[in-house]
Short mmCIF file of C-alpha atoms and ligand atoms in Angstrom, two decimals:
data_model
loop_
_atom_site.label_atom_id
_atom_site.label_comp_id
_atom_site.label_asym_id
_atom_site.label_seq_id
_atom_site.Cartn_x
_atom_site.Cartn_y
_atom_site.Cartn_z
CA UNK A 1 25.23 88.43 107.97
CA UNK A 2 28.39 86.39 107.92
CA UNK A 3 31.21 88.24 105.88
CA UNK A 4 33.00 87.02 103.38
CA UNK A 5 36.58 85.66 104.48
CA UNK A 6 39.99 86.71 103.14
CA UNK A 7 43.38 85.32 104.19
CA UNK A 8 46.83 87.18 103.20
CA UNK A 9 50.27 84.64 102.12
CA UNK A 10 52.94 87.63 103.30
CA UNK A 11 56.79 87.02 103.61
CA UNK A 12 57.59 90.85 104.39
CA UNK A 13 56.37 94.02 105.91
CA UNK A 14 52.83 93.71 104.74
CA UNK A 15 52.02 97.19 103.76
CA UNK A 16 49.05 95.35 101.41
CA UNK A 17 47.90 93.52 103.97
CA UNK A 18 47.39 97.14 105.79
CA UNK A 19 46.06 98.69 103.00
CA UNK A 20 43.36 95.44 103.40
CA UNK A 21 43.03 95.54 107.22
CA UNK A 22 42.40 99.76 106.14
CA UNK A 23 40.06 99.44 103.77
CA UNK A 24 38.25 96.62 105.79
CA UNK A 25 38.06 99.39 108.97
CA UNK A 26 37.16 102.20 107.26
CA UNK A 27 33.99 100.17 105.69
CA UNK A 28 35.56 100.17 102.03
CA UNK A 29 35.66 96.33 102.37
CA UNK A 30 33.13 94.30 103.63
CA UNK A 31 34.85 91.56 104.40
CA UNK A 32 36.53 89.23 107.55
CA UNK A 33 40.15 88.94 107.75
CA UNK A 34 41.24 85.43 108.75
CA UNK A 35 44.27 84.92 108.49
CA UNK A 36 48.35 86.39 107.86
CA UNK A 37 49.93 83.11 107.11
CA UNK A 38 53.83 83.33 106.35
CA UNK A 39 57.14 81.44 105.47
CA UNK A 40 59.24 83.49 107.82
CA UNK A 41 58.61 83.93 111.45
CA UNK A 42 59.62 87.14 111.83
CA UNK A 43 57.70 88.55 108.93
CA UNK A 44 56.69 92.23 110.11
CA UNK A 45 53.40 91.53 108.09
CA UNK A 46 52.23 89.08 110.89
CA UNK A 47 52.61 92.08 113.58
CA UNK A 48 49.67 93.88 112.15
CA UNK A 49 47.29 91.44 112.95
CA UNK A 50 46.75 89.90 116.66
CA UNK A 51 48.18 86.87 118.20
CA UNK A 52 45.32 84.36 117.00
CA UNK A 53 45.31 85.26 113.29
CA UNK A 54 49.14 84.91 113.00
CA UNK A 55 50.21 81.35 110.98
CA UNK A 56 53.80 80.77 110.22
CA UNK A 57 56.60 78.20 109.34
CA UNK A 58 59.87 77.72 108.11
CA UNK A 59 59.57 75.89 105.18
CA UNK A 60 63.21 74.05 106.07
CA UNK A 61 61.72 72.73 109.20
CA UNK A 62 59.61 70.20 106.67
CA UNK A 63 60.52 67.26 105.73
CA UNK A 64 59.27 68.38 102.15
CA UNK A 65 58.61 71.26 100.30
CA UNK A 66 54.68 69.74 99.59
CA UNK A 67 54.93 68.60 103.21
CA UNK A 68 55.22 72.36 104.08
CA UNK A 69 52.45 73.07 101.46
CA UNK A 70 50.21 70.59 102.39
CA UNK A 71 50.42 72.19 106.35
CA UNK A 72 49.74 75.68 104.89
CA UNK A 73 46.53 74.43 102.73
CA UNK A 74 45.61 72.61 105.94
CA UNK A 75 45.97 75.83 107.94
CA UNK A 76 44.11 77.83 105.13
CA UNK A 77 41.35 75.47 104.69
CA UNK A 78 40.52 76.11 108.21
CA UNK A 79 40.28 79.73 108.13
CA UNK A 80 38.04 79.21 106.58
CA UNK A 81 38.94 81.60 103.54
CA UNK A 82 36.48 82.74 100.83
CA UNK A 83 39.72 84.57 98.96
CA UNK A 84 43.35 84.09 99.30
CA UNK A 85 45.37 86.90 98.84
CA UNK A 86 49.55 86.76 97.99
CA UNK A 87 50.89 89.86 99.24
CA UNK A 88 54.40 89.98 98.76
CA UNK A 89 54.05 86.02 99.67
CA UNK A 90 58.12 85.15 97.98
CA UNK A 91 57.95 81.74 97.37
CA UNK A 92 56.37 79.51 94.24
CA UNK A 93 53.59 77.85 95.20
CA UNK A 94 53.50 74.69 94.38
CA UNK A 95 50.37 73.04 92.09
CA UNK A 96 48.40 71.07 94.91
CA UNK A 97 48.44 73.81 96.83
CA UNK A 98 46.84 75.83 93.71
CA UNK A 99 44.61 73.24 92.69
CA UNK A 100 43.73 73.24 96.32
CA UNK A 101 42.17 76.68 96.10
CA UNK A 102 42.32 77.10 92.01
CA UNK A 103 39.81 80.67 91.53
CA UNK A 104 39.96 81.67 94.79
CA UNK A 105 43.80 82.59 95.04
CA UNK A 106 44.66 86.48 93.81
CA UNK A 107 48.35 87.85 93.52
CA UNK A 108 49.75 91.41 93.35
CA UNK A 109 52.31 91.91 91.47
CA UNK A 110 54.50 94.96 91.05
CA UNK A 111 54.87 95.22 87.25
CA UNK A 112 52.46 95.32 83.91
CA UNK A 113 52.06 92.14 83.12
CA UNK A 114 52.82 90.05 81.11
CA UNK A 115 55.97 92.76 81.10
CA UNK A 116 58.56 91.85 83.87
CA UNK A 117 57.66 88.34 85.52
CA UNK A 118 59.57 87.86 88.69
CA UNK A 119 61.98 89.49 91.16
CA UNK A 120 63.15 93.05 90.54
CA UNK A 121 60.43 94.67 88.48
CA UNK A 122 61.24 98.16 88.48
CA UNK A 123 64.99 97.84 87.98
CA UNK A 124 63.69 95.93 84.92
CA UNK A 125 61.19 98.55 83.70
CA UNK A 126 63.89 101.30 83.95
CA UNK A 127 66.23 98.79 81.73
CA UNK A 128 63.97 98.42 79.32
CA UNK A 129 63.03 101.97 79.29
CA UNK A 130 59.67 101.75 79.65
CA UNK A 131 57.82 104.44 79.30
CA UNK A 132 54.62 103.70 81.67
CA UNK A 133 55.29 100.84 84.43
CA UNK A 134 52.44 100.11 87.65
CA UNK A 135 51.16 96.86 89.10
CA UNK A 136 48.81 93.88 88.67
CA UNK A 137 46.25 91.81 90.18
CA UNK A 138 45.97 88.01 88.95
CA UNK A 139 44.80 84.65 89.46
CA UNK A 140 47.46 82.27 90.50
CA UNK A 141 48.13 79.95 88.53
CA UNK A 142 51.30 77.28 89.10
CA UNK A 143 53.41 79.14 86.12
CA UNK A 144 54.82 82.42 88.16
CA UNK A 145 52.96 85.76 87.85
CA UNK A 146 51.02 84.48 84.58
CA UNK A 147 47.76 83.65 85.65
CA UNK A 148 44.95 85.32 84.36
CA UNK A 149 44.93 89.45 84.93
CA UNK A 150 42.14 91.23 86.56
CA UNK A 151 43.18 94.60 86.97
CA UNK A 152 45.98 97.14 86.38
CA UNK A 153 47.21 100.54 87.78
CA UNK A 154 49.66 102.50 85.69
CA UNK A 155 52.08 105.07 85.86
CA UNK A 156 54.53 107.15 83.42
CA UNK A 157 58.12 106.66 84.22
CA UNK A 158 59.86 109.83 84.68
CA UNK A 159 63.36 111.20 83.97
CA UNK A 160 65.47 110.44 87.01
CA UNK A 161 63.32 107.58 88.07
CA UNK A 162 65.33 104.61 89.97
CA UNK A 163 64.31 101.86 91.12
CA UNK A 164 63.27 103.19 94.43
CA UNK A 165 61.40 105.86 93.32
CA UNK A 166 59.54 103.80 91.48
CA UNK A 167 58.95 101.25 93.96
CA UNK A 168 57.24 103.82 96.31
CA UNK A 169 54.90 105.59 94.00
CA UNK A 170 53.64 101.88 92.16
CA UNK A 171 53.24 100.27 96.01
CA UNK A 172 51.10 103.46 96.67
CA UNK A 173 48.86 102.43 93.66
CA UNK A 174 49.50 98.78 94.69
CA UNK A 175 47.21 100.01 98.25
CA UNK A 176 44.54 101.16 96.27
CA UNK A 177 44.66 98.67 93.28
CA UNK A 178 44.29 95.47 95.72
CA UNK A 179 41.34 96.71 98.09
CA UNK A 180 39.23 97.37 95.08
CA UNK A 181 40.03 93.88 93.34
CA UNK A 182 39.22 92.64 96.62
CA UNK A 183 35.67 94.25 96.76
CA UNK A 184 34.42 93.30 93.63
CA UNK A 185 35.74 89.16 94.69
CA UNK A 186 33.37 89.41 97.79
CA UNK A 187 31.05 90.96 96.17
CA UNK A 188 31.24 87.74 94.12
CA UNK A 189 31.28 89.34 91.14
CA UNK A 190 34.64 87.56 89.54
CA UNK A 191 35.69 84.62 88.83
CA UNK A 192 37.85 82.58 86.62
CA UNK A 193 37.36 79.72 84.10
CA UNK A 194 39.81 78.23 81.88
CA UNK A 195 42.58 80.95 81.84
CA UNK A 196 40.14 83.40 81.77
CA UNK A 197 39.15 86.14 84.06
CA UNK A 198 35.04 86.84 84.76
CA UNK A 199 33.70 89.79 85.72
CA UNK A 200 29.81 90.06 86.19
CA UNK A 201 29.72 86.86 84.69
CA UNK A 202 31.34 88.54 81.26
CA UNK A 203 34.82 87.54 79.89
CA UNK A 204 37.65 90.41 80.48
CA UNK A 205 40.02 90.40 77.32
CA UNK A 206 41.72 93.56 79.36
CA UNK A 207 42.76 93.89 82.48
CA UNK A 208 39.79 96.54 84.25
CA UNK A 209 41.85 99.76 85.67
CA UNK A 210 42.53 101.51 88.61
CA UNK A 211 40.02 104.30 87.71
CA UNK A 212 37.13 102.02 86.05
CA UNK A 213 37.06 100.44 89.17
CA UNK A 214 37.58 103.41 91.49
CA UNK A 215 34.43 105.14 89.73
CA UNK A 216 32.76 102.52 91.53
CA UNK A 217 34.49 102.61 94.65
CA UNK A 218 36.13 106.10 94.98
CA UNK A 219 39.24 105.39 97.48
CA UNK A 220 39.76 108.07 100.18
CA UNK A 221 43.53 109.37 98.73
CA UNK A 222 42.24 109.19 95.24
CA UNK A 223 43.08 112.50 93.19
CA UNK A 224 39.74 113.98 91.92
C1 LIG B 301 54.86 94.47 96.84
O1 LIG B 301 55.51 95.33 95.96
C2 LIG B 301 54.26 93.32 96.12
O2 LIG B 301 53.70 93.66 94.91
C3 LIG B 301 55.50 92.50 95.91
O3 LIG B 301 56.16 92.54 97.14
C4 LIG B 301 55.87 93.78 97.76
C5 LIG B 301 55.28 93.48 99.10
O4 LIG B 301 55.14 94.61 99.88
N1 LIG B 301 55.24 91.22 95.37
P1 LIG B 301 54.34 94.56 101.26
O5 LIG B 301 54.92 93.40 102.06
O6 LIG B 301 52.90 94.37 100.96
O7 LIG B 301 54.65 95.86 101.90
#
């Protein structure tokens, strides 16, 4: 049987594309990983895959920023990949690149979205004074972090929260939240059409959640 392929777009540590690579090893994933491709070379995300999945460039050594794009579609078409994954990936992608892969290409984001587009989430959520925050998984589409949702995880925001405090517990529902988005894509059961997100074929008017889609999948550091 040959597996379904996903590549990860990283810029940092890539503590989602671990939470992949551990979901994928402890047979919560069935699916290939093909790729870490990154805009910095030092990116700590490529070091947790080996030598031969590791793509990277420095956007500045191109002569153009869709010169650099069209070398990272190039490398990405020949992984190969089913489903492209941004993973802390910090750069706007540009539309060719989008159109090059348009329903295939999935984004985490660490906020509720449509609340808190962008850099700095959870600074933002605290300004606001949110009372629930979490993170999101979405199409890409070329306007940033606004592409159709697919699923959310949520959390309250407590008294005393900062911005750090909230950063760890949402990434810790950010490794659960991805793997399971990612199952149900390989399973090929989602897809998007005109803005809007498919699942089984049915339109989604609401993002699915964490625990809809952990009944289904039940995720090893899951709270009964
Ligand atoms: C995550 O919070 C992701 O949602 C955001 O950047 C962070 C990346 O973390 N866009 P990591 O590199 O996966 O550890």
């Amino acid at each position: 049987m040959t597996l379904p392929r996903i590549a990860v777009l990283a810029s940092g540590r890539g503590s989602n594309l671990q939470a992949i690579l551990d979901a994928i090893a402890q047979g919560r994933l069935d699916a290939r990983l093909v790729g870490v491709f990154s805009d910095r070379l030092q990116a700590g995300a490529l070091m947790r895959v080996p030598p031969e999945l590791r793509w990277s460039a420095r956007p500045s050594s191109f002569e153009s920023r869709q010169a650099y794009e069209r070398a990272l579609g190039d490398a990405l078409a020949a992984s190969g990949a089913d489903w492209i994954v941004c993973a802390g990936y910090m750069r706007i992608l540009g539309e060719a690149l989008i159109a090059r892969f348009a329903g295939r290409m999935l984004n985490i984001h660490p906020s509720l979205l449509p609340r808190h587009r962008g850099l700095h989430t959870h600074a933002a959520a605290l300004a606001a004074g949110d009372a629930e925050h979490g993170c999101s998984v979405h199409f890409v589409i070329p306007e940033l972090d606004a592409g159709s949702l697919i699923a959310q995880a949520r959390l309250p925001v407590e008294a005393g929260d900062t911005p750090e405090t909230l950063a760890s517990r949402v990434l810790a529902l950010e490794h659960r939240l991805l793997p399971a988005v990612l199952r149900l894509a390989v399973a090929g059961r989602l897809s998007e059409r005109d803005g809007t997100t498919y699942v089984d074929g049915q339109p989604r008017f609401t993002p699915l959640t964490l625990d809809s889609l952990e009944r289904r999948m039940p995720h090893p550091e899951a709270t009964p």
